[in-house]
Coordinates of C-alpha atoms in Angstrom, one line a residue:
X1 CA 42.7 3.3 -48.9
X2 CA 41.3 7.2 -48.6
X3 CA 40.9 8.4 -44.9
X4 CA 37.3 8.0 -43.6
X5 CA 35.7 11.8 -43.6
X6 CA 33.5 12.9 -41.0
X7 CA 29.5 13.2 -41.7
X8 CA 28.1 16.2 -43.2
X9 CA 26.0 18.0 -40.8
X10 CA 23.4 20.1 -42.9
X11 CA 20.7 23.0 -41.5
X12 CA 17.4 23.6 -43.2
X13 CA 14.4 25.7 -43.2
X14 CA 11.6 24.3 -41.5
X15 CA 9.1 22.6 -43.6
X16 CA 6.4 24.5 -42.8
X17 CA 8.2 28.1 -43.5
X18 CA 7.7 27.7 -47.3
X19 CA 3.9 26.1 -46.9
X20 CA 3.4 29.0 -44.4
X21 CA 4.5 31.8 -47.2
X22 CA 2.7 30.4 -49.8
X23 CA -0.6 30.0 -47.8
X24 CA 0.4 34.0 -47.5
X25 CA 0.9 34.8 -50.9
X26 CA -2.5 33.4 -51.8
X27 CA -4.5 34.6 -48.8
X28 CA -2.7 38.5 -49.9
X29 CA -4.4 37.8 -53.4
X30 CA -7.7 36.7 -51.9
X31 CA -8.0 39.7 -49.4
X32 CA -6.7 42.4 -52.1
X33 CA -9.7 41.0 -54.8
X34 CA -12.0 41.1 -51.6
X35 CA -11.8 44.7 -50.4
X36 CA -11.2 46.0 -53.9
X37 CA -14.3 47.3 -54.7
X38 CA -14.0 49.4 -57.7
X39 CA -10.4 50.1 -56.9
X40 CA -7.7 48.6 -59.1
X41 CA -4.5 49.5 -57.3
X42 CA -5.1 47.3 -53.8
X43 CA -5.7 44.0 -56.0
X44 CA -2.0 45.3 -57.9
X45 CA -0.6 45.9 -54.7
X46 CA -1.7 42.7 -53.4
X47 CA -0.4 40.7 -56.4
X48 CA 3.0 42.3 -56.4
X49 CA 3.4 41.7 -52.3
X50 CA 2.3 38.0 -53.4
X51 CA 4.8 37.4 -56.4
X52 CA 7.7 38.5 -54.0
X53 CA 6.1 36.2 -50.9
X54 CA 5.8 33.5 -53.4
X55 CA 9.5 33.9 -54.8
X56 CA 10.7 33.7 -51.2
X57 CA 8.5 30.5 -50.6
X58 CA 9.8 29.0 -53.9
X59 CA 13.3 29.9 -52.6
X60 CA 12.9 27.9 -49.6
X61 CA 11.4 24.9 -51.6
X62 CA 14.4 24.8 -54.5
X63 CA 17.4 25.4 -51.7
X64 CA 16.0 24.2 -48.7
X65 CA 19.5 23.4 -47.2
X66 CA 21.2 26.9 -46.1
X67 CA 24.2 25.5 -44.5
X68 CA 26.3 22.5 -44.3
X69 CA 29.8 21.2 -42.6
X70 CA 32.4 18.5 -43.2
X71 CA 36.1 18.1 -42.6
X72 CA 37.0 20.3 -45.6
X73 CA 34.9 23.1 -45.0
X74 CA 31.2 24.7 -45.7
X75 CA 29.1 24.9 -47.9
X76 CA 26.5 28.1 -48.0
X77 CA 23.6 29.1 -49.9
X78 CA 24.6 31.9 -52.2
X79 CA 22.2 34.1 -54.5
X80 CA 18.5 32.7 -55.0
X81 CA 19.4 28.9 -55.3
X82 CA 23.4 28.6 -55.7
X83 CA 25.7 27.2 -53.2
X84 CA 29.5 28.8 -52.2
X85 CA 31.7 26.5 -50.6
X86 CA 34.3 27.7 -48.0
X87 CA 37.7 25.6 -47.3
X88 CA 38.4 26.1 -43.5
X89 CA 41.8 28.5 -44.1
X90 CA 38.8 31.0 -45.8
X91 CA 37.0 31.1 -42.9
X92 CA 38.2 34.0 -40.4
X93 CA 35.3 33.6 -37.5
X94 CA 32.3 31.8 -36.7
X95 CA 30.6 34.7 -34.1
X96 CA 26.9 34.9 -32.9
X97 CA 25.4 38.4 -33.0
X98 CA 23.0 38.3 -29.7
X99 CA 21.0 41.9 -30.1
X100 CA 17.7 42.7 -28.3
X101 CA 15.2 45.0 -28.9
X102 CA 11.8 45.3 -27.2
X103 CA 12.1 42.6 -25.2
X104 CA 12.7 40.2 -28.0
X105 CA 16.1 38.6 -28.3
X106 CA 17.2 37.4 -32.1
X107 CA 20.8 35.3 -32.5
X108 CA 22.3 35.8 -36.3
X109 CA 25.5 33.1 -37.1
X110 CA 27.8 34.8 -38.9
X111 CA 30.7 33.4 -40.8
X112 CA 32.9 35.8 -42.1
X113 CA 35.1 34.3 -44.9
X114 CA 37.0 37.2 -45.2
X115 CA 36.0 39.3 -48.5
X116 CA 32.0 37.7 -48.0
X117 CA 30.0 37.4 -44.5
X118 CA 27.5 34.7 -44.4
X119 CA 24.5 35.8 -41.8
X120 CA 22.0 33.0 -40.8
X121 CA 19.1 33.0 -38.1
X122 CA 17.0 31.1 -36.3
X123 CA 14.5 30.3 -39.1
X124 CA 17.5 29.6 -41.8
X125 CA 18.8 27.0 -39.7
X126 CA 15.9 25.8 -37.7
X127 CA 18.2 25.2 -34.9
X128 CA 19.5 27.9 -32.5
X129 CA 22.6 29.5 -34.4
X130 CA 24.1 29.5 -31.0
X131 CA 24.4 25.1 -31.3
X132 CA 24.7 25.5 -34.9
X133 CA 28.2 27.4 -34.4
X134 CA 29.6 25.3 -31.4
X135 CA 29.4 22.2 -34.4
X136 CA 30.9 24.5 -36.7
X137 CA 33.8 25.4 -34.4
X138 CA 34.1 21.4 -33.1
X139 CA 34.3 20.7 -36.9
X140 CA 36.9 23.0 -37.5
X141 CA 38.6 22.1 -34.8
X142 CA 38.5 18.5 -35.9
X143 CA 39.6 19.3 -39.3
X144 CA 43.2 20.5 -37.7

């Protein structure tokens, strides 16, 4: 009989971060073709700011899930779409970066596997990173 594992726990984007950018993307080729006139470069400019808004959107649609836990470890997003797992010895710290800067405060999980460091905020996770690293550490904990 195999021992029972513990349930993944997985973060996201949220839904509406990937409709938002490529709402964007298609509004920046709308307004370049608008205020074009008989210029060519703002409708160029416009595109290329679009194609890399769209990419970004299309990221968040293929590899929605940026992080997840279980007993053996995480799993992270690595490159455009891929995934990197990390076994629990490879993982040195689990830290929040708290910075703030005009009045704005913005919290970045970091996970530091040693030769790579993983950085995720507020809109990777959809969840404050502060909660999302206190699971992370009870997991670890829990995996001994």
């Amino acid at each position: 009989m195999q021992p029972e594992s513990s349930p993944v726990h997985q973060w996201r984007v949220p839904v509406i971060l990937p409709v938002a950018k490529l709402v964007g993307a298609v509004v920046l080729v709308g307004l370049g073709l608008l205020f074009a006139g008989n210029d060519r470069v703002q409708p160029v400019l416009a595109g290329l700011a679009a194609a890399a808004l769209t990419g970004w959107g299309l990221r968040d649609l293929v590899a929605p899930v940026r992080l997840a836990v279980d007993r053996d470890g995480i799993t992270v997003i690595h490159g455009f779409a891929g995934r990197r797992r990390l076994p629990w010895p490879v993982v040195e710290a689990i830290t929040v970066d708290r910075r703030t800067r005009h009045g704005l405060t913005s919290e970045t999980l970091e996970i530091d596997a040693g030769e790579s460091l993983h950085l995720f905020g507020r809109y990777d996770l959809d969840a404050p990173p502060a909660e999302v690293a206190e699971v992370l550490r009870a997991a670890r904990s829990a995996a001994g």
